[in-house]
């Protein structure tokens, strides 16, 4: 039956054997790390990388405008923002506004509402909206997702005679919209922008 003394002796023997072997391998300039690991009773395992997903922003079709939107909550301050691009991926305009939202979902919904209202105002009748919030996009199929204080405004947007499509994009592909939403914290009134310098790097 193994005792603490026997276990200690076996451990020392294993270490010495590993040292002797490693010295021989080093002198021959050939190191077999697997042999060292086996002698020291350390088991190696291959660490395969997790699957990767390429996130790409897609251009809309000819005559369509695409709006990417986002919401932002920072230190009890809420804001919404986004930007419009055409079928050649040209930047058209961006928007942002500080709002009185109480949740990220609320801010994300406001961003979509602003996008629809601005598209209608600018006569962009074919609109593709995209968000990195799955719940927000689901609101087009289920109005119960929309916060109660926004439902009337949301319903009005759905009757603006816009031809629409909507989709989800991962956050990595929505960086420009995120920057506009962040800018919104500084503006209590809705701002209608050209391309700000803080967004330019993400856009290009």
Short mmCIF file of N, CA and C in Angstrom, two decimals, residues 34-140:
data_model
loop_
_atom_site.label_atom_id
_atom_site.label_comp_id
_atom_site.label_asym_id
_atom_site.label_seq_id
_atom_site.Cartn_x
_atom_site.Cartn_y
_atom_site.Cartn_z
N UNK A 34 6.61 15.65 -25.95
CA UNK A 34 5.60 14.66 -25.58
C UNK A 34 6.16 13.62 -24.63
N UNK A 35 7.42 13.24 -24.87
CA UNK A 35 8.06 12.27 -23.97
C UNK A 35 8.21 12.86 -22.58
N UNK A 36 8.60 14.11 -22.52
CA UNK A 36 8.74 14.77 -21.21
C UNK A 36 7.40 14.83 -20.48
N UNK A 37 6.36 15.14 -21.22
CA UNK A 37 5.04 15.23 -20.60
C UNK A 37 4.57 13.88 -20.09
N UNK A 38 4.86 12.83 -20.87
CA UNK A 38 4.45 11.50 -20.43
C UNK A 38 5.18 11.08 -19.17
N UNK A 39 6.49 11.36 -19.10
CA UNK A 39 7.27 10.99 -17.92
C UNK A 39 6.83 11.76 -16.68
N UNK A 40 6.41 12.97 -16.88
CA UNK A 40 5.99 13.77 -15.72
C UNK A 40 4.51 13.62 -15.43
N UNK A 41 3.88 12.64 -16.08
CA UNK A 41 2.46 12.33 -15.91
C UNK A 41 1.56 13.51 -16.21
N UNK A 42 2.01 14.40 -17.08
CA UNK A 42 1.16 15.51 -17.53
C UNK A 42 0.61 15.14 -18.89
N UNK A 43 -0.68 15.19 -19.04
CA UNK A 43 -1.33 14.79 -20.28
C UNK A 43 -1.63 16.02 -21.13
N UNK A 44 -1.18 15.98 -22.37
CA UNK A 44 -1.43 17.10 -23.27
C UNK A 44 -2.72 16.85 -24.04
N UNK A 45 -3.36 17.91 -24.45
CA UNK A 45 -4.56 17.79 -25.27
C UNK A 45 -4.55 18.92 -26.29
N UNK A 46 -5.02 18.61 -27.46
CA UNK A 46 -5.05 19.61 -28.52
C UNK A 46 -6.16 20.62 -28.24
N UNK A 47 -5.80 21.89 -28.25
CA UNK A 47 -6.79 22.95 -28.03
C UNK A 47 -7.21 23.50 -29.39
N UNK A 48 -8.31 22.98 -29.88
CA UNK A 48 -8.77 23.42 -31.19
C UNK A 48 -9.49 24.75 -31.05
N UNK A 49 -9.28 25.68 -31.97
CA UNK A 49 -9.97 26.98 -31.89
C UNK A 49 -11.47 26.81 -32.10
N UNK A 50 -12.23 27.68 -31.47
CA UNK A 50 -13.68 27.65 -31.68
C UNK A 50 -13.97 28.03 -33.12
N UNK A 51 -15.13 27.62 -33.60
CA UNK A 51 -15.49 27.94 -34.98
C UNK A 51 -15.60 29.45 -35.14
N UNK A 52 -15.20 29.95 -36.28
CA UNK A 52 -15.22 31.38 -36.54
C UNK A 52 -16.34 31.72 -37.52
N UNK A 53 -16.83 32.94 -37.41
CA UNK A 53 -17.90 33.40 -38.27
C UNK A 53 -17.51 34.74 -38.86
N UNK A 54 -17.49 34.82 -40.17
CA UNK A 54 -17.14 36.06 -40.85
C UNK A 54 -18.38 36.95 -40.91
N UNK A 55 -18.30 38.13 -40.31
CA UNK A 55 -19.43 39.07 -40.27
C UNK A 55 -19.20 40.15 -41.32
N UNK A 56 -20.06 40.20 -42.32
CA UNK A 56 -19.93 41.17 -43.39
C UNK A 56 -21.21 41.98 -43.53
N UNK A 57 -21.04 43.28 -43.71
CA UNK A 57 -22.19 44.15 -44.00
C UNK A 57 -22.54 44.00 -45.47
N UNK A 58 -23.82 43.80 -45.76
CA UNK A 58 -24.26 43.59 -47.13
C UNK A 58 -24.94 44.84 -47.68
N UNK A 59 -24.66 45.15 -48.92
CA UNK A 59 -25.29 46.30 -49.56
C UNK A 59 -26.73 45.97 -49.92
N UNK A 60 -27.60 46.98 -49.92
CA UNK A 60 -28.98 46.75 -50.38
C UNK A 60 -29.04 46.71 -51.90
N UNK A 61 -30.20 46.40 -52.42
CA UNK A 61 -30.39 46.38 -53.87
C UNK A 61 -30.49 47.81 -54.41
N UNK A 62 -30.43 47.93 -55.73
CA UNK A 62 -30.57 49.24 -56.37
C UNK A 62 -31.91 49.85 -55.97
N UNK A 63 -31.91 51.15 -55.72
CA UNK A 63 -33.08 51.93 -55.31
C UNK A 63 -33.46 51.73 -53.84
N UNK A 64 -32.73 50.86 -53.16
CA UNK A 64 -33.01 50.65 -51.74
C UNK A 64 -32.04 51.47 -50.89
N UNK A 65 -32.50 51.82 -49.70
CA UNK A 65 -31.66 52.45 -48.69
C UNK A 65 -31.56 51.49 -47.51
N UNK A 66 -30.38 51.41 -46.93
CA UNK A 66 -30.21 50.53 -45.77
C UNK A 66 -29.86 51.35 -44.55
N UNK A 67 -30.58 51.09 -43.46
CA UNK A 67 -30.34 51.79 -42.19
C UNK A 67 -29.87 50.79 -41.15
N UNK A 68 -28.69 51.01 -40.61
CA UNK A 68 -28.21 50.23 -39.47
C UNK A 68 -28.44 51.05 -38.22
N UNK A 69 -29.01 50.45 -37.20
CA UNK A 69 -29.39 51.18 -36.00
C UNK A 69 -28.83 50.53 -34.75
N UNK A 70 -28.81 51.32 -33.66
CA UNK A 70 -28.32 50.78 -32.39
C UNK A 70 -28.83 51.66 -31.26
N UNK A 71 -28.82 51.10 -30.06
CA UNK A 71 -29.16 51.84 -28.85
C UNK A 71 -28.00 51.79 -27.89
N UNK A 72 -27.96 52.72 -26.95
CA UNK A 72 -26.84 52.79 -26.02
C UNK A 72 -27.33 53.28 -24.66
N UNK A 73 -26.86 52.62 -23.61
CA UNK A 73 -27.14 53.05 -22.24
C UNK A 73 -25.81 53.16 -21.51
N UNK A 74 -25.50 54.36 -21.00
CA UNK A 74 -24.25 54.61 -20.29
C UNK A 74 -24.55 55.46 -19.06
N UNK A 75 -24.30 54.91 -17.88
CA UNK A 75 -24.48 55.66 -16.63
C UNK A 75 -25.85 56.33 -16.56
N UNK A 76 -26.89 55.55 -16.78
CA UNK A 76 -28.27 56.02 -16.69
C UNK A 76 -28.65 56.98 -17.82
N UNK A 77 -27.78 57.17 -18.79
CA UNK A 77 -28.09 57.98 -19.97
C UNK A 77 -28.40 57.05 -21.13
N UNK A 78 -29.48 57.34 -21.85
CA UNK A 78 -29.90 56.48 -22.96
C UNK A 78 -29.86 57.27 -24.27
N UNK A 79 -29.49 56.59 -25.33
CA UNK A 79 -29.42 57.24 -26.64
C UNK A 79 -29.68 56.23 -27.74
N UNK A 80 -30.11 56.74 -28.89
CA UNK A 80 -30.34 55.91 -30.07
C UNK A 80 -29.66 56.57 -31.26
N UNK A 81 -29.27 55.74 -32.22
CA UNK A 81 -28.62 56.30 -33.40
C UNK A 81 -28.54 55.30 -34.53
N UNK A 82 -28.05 55.78 -35.67
CA UNK A 82 -27.90 54.91 -36.82
C UNK A 82 -27.43 55.69 -38.03
N UNK A 83 -27.36 55.00 -39.16
CA UNK A 83 -26.90 55.64 -40.40
C UNK A 83 -27.54 54.99 -41.60
N UNK A 84 -27.61 55.75 -42.69
CA UNK A 84 -28.18 55.29 -43.95
C UNK A 84 -27.08 55.14 -45.00
N UNK A 85 -27.13 54.03 -45.75
CA UNK A 85 -26.22 53.82 -46.87
C UNK A 85 -27.01 53.30 -48.08
N UNK A 86 -26.54 53.66 -49.26
CA UNK A 86 -27.25 53.26 -50.47
C UNK A 86 -26.71 51.95 -51.04
N UNK A 87 -27.16 51.61 -52.24
CA UNK A 87 -26.81 50.31 -52.83
C UNK A 87 -25.34 50.20 -53.23
N UNK A 88 -24.64 51.35 -53.25
CA UNK A 88 -23.20 51.32 -53.52
C UNK A 88 -22.39 51.47 -52.24
N UNK A 89 -23.06 51.34 -51.11
CA UNK A 89 -22.45 51.46 -49.78
C UNK A 89 -22.00 52.88 -49.47
N UNK A 90 -22.51 53.85 -50.23
CA UNK A 90 -22.19 55.25 -49.95
C UNK A 90 -22.90 55.72 -48.69
N UNK A 91 -22.17 56.43 -47.84
CA UNK A 91 -22.79 57.02 -46.65
C UNK A 91 -23.72 58.14 -47.09
N UNK A 92 -24.96 58.12 -46.61
CA UNK A 92 -25.92 59.17 -46.95
C UNK A 92 -26.10 60.14 -45.79
N UNK A 93 -26.61 59.65 -44.68
CA UNK A 93 -26.74 60.50 -43.50
C UNK A 93 -26.71 59.61 -42.26
N UNK A 94 -26.41 60.26 -41.11
CA UNK A 94 -26.47 59.56 -39.83
C UNK A 94 -27.34 60.34 -38.87
N UNK A 95 -27.83 59.67 -37.86
CA UNK A 95 -28.71 60.34 -36.88
C UNK A 95 -28.43 59.82 -35.48
N UNK A 96 -28.73 60.64 -34.50
CA UNK A 96 -28.55 60.24 -33.09
C UNK A 96 -29.32 61.19 -32.20
N UNK A 97 -29.72 60.67 -31.04
CA UNK A 97 -30.48 61.49 -30.10
C UNK A 97 -30.43 60.89 -28.71
N UNK A 98 -30.29 61.74 -27.72
CA UNK A 98 -30.42 61.33 -26.33
C UNK A 98 -31.90 61.17 -26.03
N UNK A 99 -32.29 60.08 -25.41
CA UNK A 99 -33.70 59.82 -25.15
C UNK A 99 -33.88 59.43 -23.69
N UNK A 100 -35.13 59.26 -23.30
CA UNK A 100 -35.42 58.92 -21.91
C UNK A 100 -35.74 57.44 -21.78
N UNK A 101 -35.00 56.62 -22.46
CA UNK A 101 -35.25 55.18 -22.42
C UNK A 101 -34.91 54.57 -21.07
N UNK A 102 -35.60 53.50 -20.75
CA UNK A 102 -35.37 52.83 -19.47
C UNK A 102 -34.72 51.47 -19.66
N UNK A 103 -34.50 51.08 -20.91
CA UNK A 103 -33.88 49.78 -21.18
C UNK A 103 -33.20 49.83 -22.54
N UNK A 104 -32.31 48.89 -22.76
CA UNK A 104 -31.63 48.82 -24.06
C UNK A 104 -32.64 48.53 -25.16
N UNK A 105 -33.61 47.64 -24.88
CA UNK A 105 -34.64 47.32 -25.87
C UNK A 105 -35.40 48.58 -26.28
N UNK A 106 -35.76 49.40 -25.30
CA UNK A 106 -36.46 50.66 -25.57
C UNK A 106 -35.64 51.52 -26.52
N UNK A 107 -34.36 51.65 -26.25
CA UNK A 107 -33.49 52.49 -27.07
C UNK A 107 -33.33 51.92 -28.47
N UNK A 108 -33.25 50.60 -28.57
CA UNK A 108 -33.12 49.96 -29.87
C UNK A 108 -34.38 50.17 -30.72
N UNK A 109 -35.54 50.08 -30.08
CA UNK A 109 -36.81 50.30 -30.79
C UNK A 109 -36.91 51.75 -31.26
N UNK A 110 -36.52 52.69 -30.41
CA UNK A 110 -36.54 54.11 -30.81
C UNK A 110 -35.64 54.33 -32.02
N UNK A 111 -34.49 53.68 -32.05
CA UNK A 111 -33.58 53.82 -33.19
C UNK A 111 -34.26 53.35 -34.48
N UNK A 112 -34.99 52.25 -34.43
CA UNK A 112 -35.71 51.78 -35.61
C UNK A 112 -36.81 52.76 -36.01
N UNK A 113 -37.51 53.29 -35.03
CA UNK A 113 -38.57 54.26 -35.31
C UNK A 113 -38.00 55.49 -36.00
N UNK A 114 -36.89 56.01 -35.48
CA UNK A 114 -36.26 57.17 -36.09
C UNK A 114 -35.84 56.87 -37.53
N UNK A 115 -35.32 55.68 -37.75
CA UNK A 115 -34.90 55.30 -39.10
C UNK A 115 -36.08 55.30 -40.07
N UNK A 116 -37.21 54.75 -39.63
CA UNK A 116 -38.39 54.71 -40.51
C UNK A 116 -38.94 56.11 -40.75
N UNK A 117 -39.00 56.92 -39.71
CA UNK A 117 -39.52 58.28 -39.87
C UNK A 117 -38.63 59.11 -40.79
N UNK A 118 -37.32 58.98 -40.64
CA UNK A 118 -36.39 59.75 -41.47
C UNK A 118 -36.40 59.26 -42.92
N UNK A 119 -36.56 57.97 -43.11
CA UNK A 119 -36.65 57.43 -44.47
C UNK A 119 -37.89 57.99 -45.17
N UNK A 120 -38.99 58.02 -44.47
CA UNK A 120 -40.23 58.57 -45.04
C UNK A 120 -40.07 60.05 -45.36
N UNK A 121 -39.47 60.79 -44.45
CA UNK A 121 -39.28 62.23 -44.64
C UNK A 121 -38.40 62.52 -45.86
N UNK A 122 -37.41 61.67 -46.11
CA UNK A 122 -36.49 61.87 -47.22
C UNK A 122 -36.90 61.13 -48.49
N UNK A 123 -38.11 60.57 -48.45
CA UNK A 123 -38.67 59.87 -49.62
C UNK A 123 -37.82 58.66 -50.04
N UNK A 124 -37.25 58.00 -49.06
CA UNK A 124 -36.57 56.74 -49.32
C UNK A 124 -37.58 55.62 -49.08
N UNK A 125 -38.32 55.30 -50.10
CA UNK A 125 -39.49 54.44 -49.94
C UNK A 125 -39.15 52.95 -49.82
N UNK A 126 -37.93 52.59 -50.22
CA UNK A 126 -37.50 51.19 -50.09
C UNK A 126 -36.43 51.14 -49.01
N UNK A 127 -36.80 50.59 -47.88
CA UNK A 127 -35.93 50.67 -46.70
C UNK A 127 -35.64 49.28 -46.13
N UNK A 128 -34.37 49.03 -45.93
CA UNK A 128 -33.89 47.82 -45.26
C UNK A 128 -33.29 48.26 -43.94
N UNK A 129 -33.85 47.79 -42.82
CA UNK A 129 -33.32 48.14 -41.50
C UNK A 129 -32.60 46.94 -40.92
N UNK A 130 -31.52 47.23 -40.20
CA UNK A 130 -30.70 46.16 -39.64
C UNK A 130 -30.24 46.56 -38.25
N UNK A 131 -30.28 45.60 -37.33
CA UNK A 131 -29.91 45.85 -35.94
C UNK A 131 -29.15 44.65 -35.40
N UNK A 132 -28.32 44.90 -34.37
CA UNK A 132 -27.62 43.78 -33.73
C UNK A 132 -28.41 43.21 -32.56
N UNK A 133 -29.65 43.67 -32.41
CA UNK A 133 -30.53 43.19 -31.32
C UNK A 133 -31.63 42.32 -31.93
N UNK A 134 -31.58 41.03 -31.66
CA UNK A 134 -32.55 40.09 -32.23
C UNK A 134 -33.97 40.44 -31.79
N UNK A 135 -34.15 40.79 -30.52
CA UNK A 135 -35.48 41.11 -30.01
C UNK A 135 -36.08 42.30 -30.74
N UNK A 136 -35.25 43.28 -31.05
CA UNK A 136 -35.72 44.47 -31.76
C UNK A 136 -36.27 44.10 -33.13
N UNK A 137 -35.53 43.30 -33.87
CA UNK A 137 -35.97 42.89 -35.19
C UNK A 137 -37.25 42.07 -35.11
N UNK A 138 -37.40 41.30 -34.04
CA UNK A 138 -38.60 40.47 -33.86
C UNK A 138 -39.85 41.31 -33.68
N UNK A 139 -39.69 42.58 -33.34
CA UNK A 139 -40.85 43.46 -33.13
C UNK A 139 -41.66 43.64 -34.41
N UNK A 140 -41.04 43.46 -35.56
CA UNK A 140 -41.79 43.58 -36.81
C UNK A 140 -42.81 42.45 -36.96
#
